[in-house]
mmCIF file of C-alpha atoms and ligand atoms in Angstrom:
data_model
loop_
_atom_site.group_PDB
_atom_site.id
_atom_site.type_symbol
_atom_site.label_atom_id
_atom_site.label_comp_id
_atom_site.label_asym_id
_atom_site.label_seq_id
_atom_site.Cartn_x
_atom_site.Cartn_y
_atom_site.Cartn_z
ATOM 1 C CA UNK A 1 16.493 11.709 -28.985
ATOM 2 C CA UNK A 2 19.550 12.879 -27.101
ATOM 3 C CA UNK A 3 17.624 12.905 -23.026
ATOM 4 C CA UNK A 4 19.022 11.841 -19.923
ATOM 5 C CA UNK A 5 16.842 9.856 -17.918
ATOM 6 C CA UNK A 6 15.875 8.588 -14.428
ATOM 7 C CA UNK A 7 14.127 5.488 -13.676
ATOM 8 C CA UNK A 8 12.983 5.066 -10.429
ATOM 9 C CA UNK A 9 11.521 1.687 -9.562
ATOM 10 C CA UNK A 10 8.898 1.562 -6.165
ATOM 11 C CA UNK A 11 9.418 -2.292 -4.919
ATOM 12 C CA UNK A 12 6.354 -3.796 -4.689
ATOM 13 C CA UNK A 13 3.682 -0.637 -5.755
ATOM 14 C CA UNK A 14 0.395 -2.354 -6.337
ATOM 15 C CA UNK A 15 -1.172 -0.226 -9.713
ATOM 16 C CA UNK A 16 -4.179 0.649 -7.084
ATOM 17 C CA UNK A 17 -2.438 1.649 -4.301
ATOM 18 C CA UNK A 18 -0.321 3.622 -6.596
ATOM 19 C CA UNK A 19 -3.150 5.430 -8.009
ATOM 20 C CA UNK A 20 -4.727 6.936 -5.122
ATOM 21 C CA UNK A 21 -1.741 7.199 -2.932
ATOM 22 C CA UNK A 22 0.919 9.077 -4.767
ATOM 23 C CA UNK A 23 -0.641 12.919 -4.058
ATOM 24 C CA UNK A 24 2.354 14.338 -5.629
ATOM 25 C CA UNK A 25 2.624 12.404 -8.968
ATOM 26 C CA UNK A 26 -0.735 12.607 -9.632
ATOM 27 C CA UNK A 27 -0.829 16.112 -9.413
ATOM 28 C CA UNK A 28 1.462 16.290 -11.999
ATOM 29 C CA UNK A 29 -0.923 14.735 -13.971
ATOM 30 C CA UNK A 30 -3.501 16.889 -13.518
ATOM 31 C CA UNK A 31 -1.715 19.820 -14.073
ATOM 32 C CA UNK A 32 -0.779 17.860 -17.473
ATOM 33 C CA UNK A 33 3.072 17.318 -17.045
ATOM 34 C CA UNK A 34 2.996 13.685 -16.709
ATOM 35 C CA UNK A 35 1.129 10.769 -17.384
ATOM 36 C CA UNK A 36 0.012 7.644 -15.297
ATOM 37 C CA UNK A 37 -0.300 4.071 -17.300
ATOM 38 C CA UNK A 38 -1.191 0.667 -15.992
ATOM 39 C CA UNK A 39 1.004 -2.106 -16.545
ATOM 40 C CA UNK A 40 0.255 -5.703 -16.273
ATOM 41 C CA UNK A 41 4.319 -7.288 -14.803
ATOM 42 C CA UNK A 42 5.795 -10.401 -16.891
ATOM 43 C CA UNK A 43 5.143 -13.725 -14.766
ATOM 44 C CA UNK A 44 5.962 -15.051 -12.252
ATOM 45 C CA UNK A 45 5.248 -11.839 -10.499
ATOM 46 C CA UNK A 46 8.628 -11.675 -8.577
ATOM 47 C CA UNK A 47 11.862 -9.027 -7.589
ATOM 48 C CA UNK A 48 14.997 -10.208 -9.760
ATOM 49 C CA UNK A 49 13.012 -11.812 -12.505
ATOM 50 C CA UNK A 50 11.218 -8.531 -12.683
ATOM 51 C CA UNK A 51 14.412 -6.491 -12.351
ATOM 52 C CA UNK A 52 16.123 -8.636 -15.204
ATOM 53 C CA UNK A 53 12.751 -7.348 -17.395
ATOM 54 C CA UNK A 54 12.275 -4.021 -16.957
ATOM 55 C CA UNK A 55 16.342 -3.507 -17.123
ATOM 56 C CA UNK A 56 17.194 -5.702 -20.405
ATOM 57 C CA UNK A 57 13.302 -5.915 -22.111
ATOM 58 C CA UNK A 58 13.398 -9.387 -21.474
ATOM 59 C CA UNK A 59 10.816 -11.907 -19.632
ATOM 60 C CA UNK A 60 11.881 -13.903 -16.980
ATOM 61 C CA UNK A 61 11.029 -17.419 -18.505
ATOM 62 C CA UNK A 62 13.496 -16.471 -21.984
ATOM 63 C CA UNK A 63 16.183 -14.867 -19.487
ATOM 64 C CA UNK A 64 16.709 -17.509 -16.960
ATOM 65 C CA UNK A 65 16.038 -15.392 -14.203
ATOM 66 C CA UNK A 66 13.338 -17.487 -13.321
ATOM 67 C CA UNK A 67 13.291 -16.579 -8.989
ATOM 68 C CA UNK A 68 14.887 -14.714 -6.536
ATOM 69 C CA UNK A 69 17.535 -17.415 -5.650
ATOM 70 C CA UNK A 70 19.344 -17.403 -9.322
ATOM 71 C CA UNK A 71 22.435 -15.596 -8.357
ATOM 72 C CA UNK A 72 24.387 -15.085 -11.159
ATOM 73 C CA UNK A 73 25.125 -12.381 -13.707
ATOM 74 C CA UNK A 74 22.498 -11.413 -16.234
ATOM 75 C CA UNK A 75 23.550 -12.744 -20.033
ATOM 76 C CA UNK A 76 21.038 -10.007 -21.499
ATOM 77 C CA UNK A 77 21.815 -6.707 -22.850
ATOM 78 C CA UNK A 78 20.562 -4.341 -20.030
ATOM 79 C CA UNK A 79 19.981 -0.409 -20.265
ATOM 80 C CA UNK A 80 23.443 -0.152 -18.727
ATOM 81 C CA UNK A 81 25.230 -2.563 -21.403
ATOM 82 C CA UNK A 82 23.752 0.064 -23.992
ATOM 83 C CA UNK A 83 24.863 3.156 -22.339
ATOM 84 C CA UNK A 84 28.220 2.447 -21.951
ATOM 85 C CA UNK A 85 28.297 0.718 -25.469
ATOM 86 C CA UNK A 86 27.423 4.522 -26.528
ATOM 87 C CA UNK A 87 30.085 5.976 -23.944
ATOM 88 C CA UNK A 88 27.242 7.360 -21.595
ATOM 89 C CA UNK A 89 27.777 7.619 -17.899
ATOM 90 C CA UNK A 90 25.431 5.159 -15.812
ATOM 91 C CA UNK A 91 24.719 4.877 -11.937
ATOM 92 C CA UNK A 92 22.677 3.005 -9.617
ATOM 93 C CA UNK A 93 21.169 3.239 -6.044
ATOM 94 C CA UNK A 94 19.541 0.232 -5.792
ATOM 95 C CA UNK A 95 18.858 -2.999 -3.883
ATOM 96 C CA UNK A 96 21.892 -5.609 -3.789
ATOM 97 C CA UNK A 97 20.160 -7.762 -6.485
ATOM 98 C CA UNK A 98 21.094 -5.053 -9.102
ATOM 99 C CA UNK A 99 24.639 -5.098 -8.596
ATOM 100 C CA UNK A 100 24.434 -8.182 -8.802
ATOM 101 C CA UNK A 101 22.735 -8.611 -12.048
ATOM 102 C CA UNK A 102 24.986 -6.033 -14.175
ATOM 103 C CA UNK A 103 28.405 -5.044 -12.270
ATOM 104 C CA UNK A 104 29.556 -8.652 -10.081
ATOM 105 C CA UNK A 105 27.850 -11.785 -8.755
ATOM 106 C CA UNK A 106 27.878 -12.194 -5.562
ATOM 107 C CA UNK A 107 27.838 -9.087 -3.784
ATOM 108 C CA UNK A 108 30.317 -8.354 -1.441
ATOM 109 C CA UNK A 109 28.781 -5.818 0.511
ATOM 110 C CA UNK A 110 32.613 -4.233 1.467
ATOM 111 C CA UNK A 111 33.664 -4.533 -2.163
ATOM 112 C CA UNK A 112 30.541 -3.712 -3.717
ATOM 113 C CA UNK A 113 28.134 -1.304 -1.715
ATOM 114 C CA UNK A 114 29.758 1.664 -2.717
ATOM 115 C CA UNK A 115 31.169 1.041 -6.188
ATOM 116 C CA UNK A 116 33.041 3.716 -8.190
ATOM 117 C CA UNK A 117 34.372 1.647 -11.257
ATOM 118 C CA UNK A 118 34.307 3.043 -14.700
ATOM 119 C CA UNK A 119 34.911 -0.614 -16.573
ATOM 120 C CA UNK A 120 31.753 -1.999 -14.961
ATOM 121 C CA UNK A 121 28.173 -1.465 -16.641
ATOM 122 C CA UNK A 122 27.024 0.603 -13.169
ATOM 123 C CA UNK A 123 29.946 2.795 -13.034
ATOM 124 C CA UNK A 124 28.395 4.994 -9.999
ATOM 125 C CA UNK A 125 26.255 2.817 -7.191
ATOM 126 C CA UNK A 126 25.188 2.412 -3.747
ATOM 127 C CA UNK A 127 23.878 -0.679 -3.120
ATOM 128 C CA UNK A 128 21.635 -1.579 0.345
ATOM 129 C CA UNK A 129 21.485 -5.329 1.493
ATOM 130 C CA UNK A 130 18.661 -4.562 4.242
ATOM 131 C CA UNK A 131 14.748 -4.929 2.773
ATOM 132 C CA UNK A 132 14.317 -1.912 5.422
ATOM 133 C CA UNK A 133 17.485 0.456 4.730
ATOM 134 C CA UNK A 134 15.357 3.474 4.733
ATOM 135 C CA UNK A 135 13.639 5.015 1.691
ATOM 136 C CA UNK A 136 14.995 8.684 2.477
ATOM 137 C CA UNK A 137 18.087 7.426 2.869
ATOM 138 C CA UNK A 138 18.329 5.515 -0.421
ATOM 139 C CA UNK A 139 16.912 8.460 -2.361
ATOM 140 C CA UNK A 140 19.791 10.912 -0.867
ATOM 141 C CA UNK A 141 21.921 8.214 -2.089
ATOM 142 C CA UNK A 142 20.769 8.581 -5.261
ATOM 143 C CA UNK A 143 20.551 12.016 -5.371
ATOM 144 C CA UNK A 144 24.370 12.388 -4.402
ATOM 145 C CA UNK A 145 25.487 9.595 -7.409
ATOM 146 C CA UNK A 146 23.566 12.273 -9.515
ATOM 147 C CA UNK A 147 24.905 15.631 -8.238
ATOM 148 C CA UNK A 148 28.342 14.150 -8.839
ATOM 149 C CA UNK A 149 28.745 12.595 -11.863
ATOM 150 C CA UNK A 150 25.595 13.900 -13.403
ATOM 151 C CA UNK A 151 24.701 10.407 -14.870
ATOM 152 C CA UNK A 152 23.102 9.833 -18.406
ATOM 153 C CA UNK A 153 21.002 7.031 -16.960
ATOM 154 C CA UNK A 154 20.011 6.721 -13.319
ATOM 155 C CA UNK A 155 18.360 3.934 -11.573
ATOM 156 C CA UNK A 156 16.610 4.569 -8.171
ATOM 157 C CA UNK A 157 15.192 1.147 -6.423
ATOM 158 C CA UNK A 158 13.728 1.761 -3.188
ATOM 159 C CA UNK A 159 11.921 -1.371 -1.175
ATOM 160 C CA UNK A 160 9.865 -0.220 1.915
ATOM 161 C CA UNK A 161 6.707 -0.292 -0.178
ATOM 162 C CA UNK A 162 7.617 -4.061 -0.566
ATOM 163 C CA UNK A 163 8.661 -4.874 2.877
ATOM 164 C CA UNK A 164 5.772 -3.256 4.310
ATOM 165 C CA UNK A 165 3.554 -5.595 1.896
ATOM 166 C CA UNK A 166 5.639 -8.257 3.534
ATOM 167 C CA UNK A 167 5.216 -7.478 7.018
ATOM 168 C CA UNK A 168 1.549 -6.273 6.904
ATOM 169 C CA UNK A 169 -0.092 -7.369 3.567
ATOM 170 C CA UNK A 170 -2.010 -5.096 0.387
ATOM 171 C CA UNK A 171 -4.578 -3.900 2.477
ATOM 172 C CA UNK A 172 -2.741 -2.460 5.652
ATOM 173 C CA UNK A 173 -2.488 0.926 7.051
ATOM 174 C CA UNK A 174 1.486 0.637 6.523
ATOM 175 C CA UNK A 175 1.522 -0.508 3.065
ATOM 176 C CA UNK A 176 -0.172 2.345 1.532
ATOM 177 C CA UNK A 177 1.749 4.649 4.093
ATOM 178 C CA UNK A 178 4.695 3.100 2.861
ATOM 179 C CA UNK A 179 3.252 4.385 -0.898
ATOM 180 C CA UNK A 180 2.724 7.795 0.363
ATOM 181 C CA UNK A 181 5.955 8.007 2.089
ATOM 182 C CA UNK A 182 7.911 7.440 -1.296
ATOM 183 C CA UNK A 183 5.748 9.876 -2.977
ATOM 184 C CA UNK A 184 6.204 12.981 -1.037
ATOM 185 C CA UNK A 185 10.536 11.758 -0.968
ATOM 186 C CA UNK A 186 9.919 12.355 -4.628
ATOM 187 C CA UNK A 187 8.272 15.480 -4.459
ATOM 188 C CA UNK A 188 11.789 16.709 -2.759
ATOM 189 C CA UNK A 189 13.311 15.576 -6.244
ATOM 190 C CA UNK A 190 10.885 15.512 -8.768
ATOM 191 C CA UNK A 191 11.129 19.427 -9.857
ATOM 192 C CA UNK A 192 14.827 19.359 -9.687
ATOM 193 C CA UNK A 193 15.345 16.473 -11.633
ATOM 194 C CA UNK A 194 12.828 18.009 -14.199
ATOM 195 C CA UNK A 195 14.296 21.461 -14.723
ATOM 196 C CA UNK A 196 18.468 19.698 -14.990
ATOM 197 C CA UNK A 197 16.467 18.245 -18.324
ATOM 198 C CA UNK A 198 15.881 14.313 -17.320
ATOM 199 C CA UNK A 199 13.208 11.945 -18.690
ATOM 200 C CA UNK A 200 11.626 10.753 -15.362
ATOM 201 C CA UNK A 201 9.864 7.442 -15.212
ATOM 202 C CA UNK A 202 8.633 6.012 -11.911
ATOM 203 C CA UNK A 203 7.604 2.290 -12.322
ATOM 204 C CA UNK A 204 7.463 -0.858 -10.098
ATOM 205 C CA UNK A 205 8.427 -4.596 -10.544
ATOM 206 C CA UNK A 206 5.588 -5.977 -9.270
ATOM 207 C CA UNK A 207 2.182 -5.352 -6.829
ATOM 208 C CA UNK A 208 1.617 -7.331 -3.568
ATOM 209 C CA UNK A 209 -1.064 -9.149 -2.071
ATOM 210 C CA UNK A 210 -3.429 -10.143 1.018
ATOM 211 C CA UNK A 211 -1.484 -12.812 1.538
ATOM 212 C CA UNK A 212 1.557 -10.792 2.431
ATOM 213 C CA UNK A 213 3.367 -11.812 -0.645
ATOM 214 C CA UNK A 214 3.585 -11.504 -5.078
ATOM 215 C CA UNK A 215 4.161 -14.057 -7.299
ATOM 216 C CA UNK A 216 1.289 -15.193 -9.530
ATOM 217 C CA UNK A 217 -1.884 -13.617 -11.892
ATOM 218 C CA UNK A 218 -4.005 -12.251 -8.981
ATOM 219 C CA UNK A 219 -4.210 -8.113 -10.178
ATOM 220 C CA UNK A 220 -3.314 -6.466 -7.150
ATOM 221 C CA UNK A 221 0.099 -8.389 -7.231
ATOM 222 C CA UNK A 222 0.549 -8.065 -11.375
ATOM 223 C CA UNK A 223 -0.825 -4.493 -12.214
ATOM 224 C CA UNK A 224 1.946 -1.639 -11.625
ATOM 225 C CA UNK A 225 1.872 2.080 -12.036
ATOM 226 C CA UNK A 226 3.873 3.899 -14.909
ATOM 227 C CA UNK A 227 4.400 7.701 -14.272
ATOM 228 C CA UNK A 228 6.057 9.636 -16.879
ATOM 229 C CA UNK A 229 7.233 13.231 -17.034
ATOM 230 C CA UNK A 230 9.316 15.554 -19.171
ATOM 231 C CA UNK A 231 9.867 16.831 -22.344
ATOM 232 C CA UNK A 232 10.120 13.909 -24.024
ATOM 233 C CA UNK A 233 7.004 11.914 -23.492
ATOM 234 C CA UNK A 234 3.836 12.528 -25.516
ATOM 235 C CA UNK A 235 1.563 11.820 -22.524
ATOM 236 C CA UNK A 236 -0.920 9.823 -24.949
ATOM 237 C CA UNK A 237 -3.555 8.582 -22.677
ATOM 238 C CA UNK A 238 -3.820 5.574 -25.186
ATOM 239 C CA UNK A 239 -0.515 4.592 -24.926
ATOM 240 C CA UNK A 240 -0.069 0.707 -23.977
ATOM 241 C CA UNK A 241 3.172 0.461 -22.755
ATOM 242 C CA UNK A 242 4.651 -3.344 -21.869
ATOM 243 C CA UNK A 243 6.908 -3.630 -19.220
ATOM 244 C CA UNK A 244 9.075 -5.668 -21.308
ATOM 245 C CA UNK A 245 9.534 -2.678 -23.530
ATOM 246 C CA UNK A 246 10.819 0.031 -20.518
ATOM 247 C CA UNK A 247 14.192 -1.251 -21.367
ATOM 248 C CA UNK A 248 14.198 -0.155 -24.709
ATOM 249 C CA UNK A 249 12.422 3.103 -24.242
ATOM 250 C CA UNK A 250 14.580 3.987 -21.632
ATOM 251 C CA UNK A 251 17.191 3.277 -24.688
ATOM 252 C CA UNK A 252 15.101 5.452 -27.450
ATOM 253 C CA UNK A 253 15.388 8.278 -24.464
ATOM 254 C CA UNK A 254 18.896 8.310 -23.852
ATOM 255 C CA UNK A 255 19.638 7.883 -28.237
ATOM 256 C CA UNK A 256 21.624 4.966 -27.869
ATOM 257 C CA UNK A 257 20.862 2.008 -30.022
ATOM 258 C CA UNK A 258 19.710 -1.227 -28.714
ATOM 259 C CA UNK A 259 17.509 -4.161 -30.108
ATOM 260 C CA UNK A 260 14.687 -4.155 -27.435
ATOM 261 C CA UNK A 261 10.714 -3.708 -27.862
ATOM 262 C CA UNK A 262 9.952 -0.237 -27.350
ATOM 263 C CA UNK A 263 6.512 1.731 -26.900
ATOM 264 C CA UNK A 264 6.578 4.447 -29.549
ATOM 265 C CA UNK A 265 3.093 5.819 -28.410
ATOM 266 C CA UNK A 266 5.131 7.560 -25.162
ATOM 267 C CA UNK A 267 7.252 9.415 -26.622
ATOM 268 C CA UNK A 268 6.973 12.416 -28.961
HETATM 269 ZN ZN1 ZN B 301 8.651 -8.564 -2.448
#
């Protein structure tokens, strides 16, 4: 397969929440253009480790990534290592953490929150610092990073859906606004990104809980939502994807080769 693809990653989307909240993605799947799986996140149930797994394949207790604090470049092959190994174009509007992972460690937000550097793994980023930079704000970003360069891979991480889970909890009003408020952003992109020809998955690191946090085996903070759409996928309702195998579907989507798990039942 020869596909560009986006990646979008909801902070903090509880699989429920996600299931019931996201009008515009699951009309898609009625109308049979995408599909919605549920995946069980790689423990402990937490942002960078989570990151480090959906972006190289690999959990956080064999990475080292082990909790939020480990602030250091990622040793793992990630979907960006791969890309540019095959001379693809990669770019990234995404939380700080990312940039921190795959392009330099620690950020510097004046160096490093807009970064145009075609010798780093994220070639083409904006990178927020602030758990509330705005949603809308951070999809325009990425929006512009594709409309310029017209990236093979493109990473969109947006984190109101986990700060309002912070602030308020699962079951609140604002969290599941918060849910709602991301979908219809992506209904401004969805069809557009579609028709230019990319893969679109839409994903989360982990869920969130009553206790205003994530970190452990309870469901609501361990299932997450996987929406796919476009040409590519086969939309197999029995598909069991792993999150430890995004990385290297993302990687059998964009043809480049890599030596990741991979879930063969989504794709065609
Ligand atoms: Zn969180």
């Amino acid at each position: 397969m020869k596909h560009n693809v986006i990646l979008v990653l909801l902070d903090g989307l509880n699989y429920q929440v996600a299931r019931h909240a996201l009008g515009h993605l699951q009309a898609y799947c009625a109308a049979g253009r995408a599909a919605l799986y549920k995946l069980d996140c790689e423990l402990p149930a937490l942002s960078r480790p989570l990151y480090e797994c959906v972006l190289t394949g690999v959990a956080p207790i064999d990475s080292g990534i082990v909790h939020n604090d480990v602030v250091r470049l990622s040793n793992q092959h990630s979907i960006f290592h791969y890309a540019r190994a095959a001379g693809l174009c990669t770019a990234a509007a995404a939380y700080h953490w990312i940039s921190e992972l795959y392009n330099r460690a620690p950020f510097n937000a004046a160096r490093d929150r807009h970064t145009e550097a075609a010798e780093l793994p994220i070639q083409h980023g904006h990178f927020y610092y602030a758990d509330h930079y705005p949603d809308s704000h951070l999809f325009a970003d990425a929006e512009s990073l594709r409309l310029r360069h017209s990236p093979n891979f493109l990473l969109v991480h947006p984190m109101n859906i986990d700060d309002a889970g912070h602030k308020h909890g699962l079951d609140s009003p604002q969290y599941r606004n918060s849910a709602r408020a991301a979908d219809i952003l992506l209904a401004d992109y969805l069809q557009g990104w579609l028709e230019a020809g990319y893969q679109v998955l839409v994903s989360a690191d982990h869920g969130m809980n009553n206790d205003r946090t994530h970190n452990g085996l309870l469901a609501e903070e361990r299932e997450v939502p996987l929406f796919v759409a476009g040409s590519a996928f086969s939309l197999d309702g029995a598909a069991q994807p792993r999150q430890t195998e995004l990385c290297g579907t993302v990687c059998e989507l964009l043809g480049v080769p890599h030596d990741k798990p991979f879930c063969r039942e989504l794709l065609k």
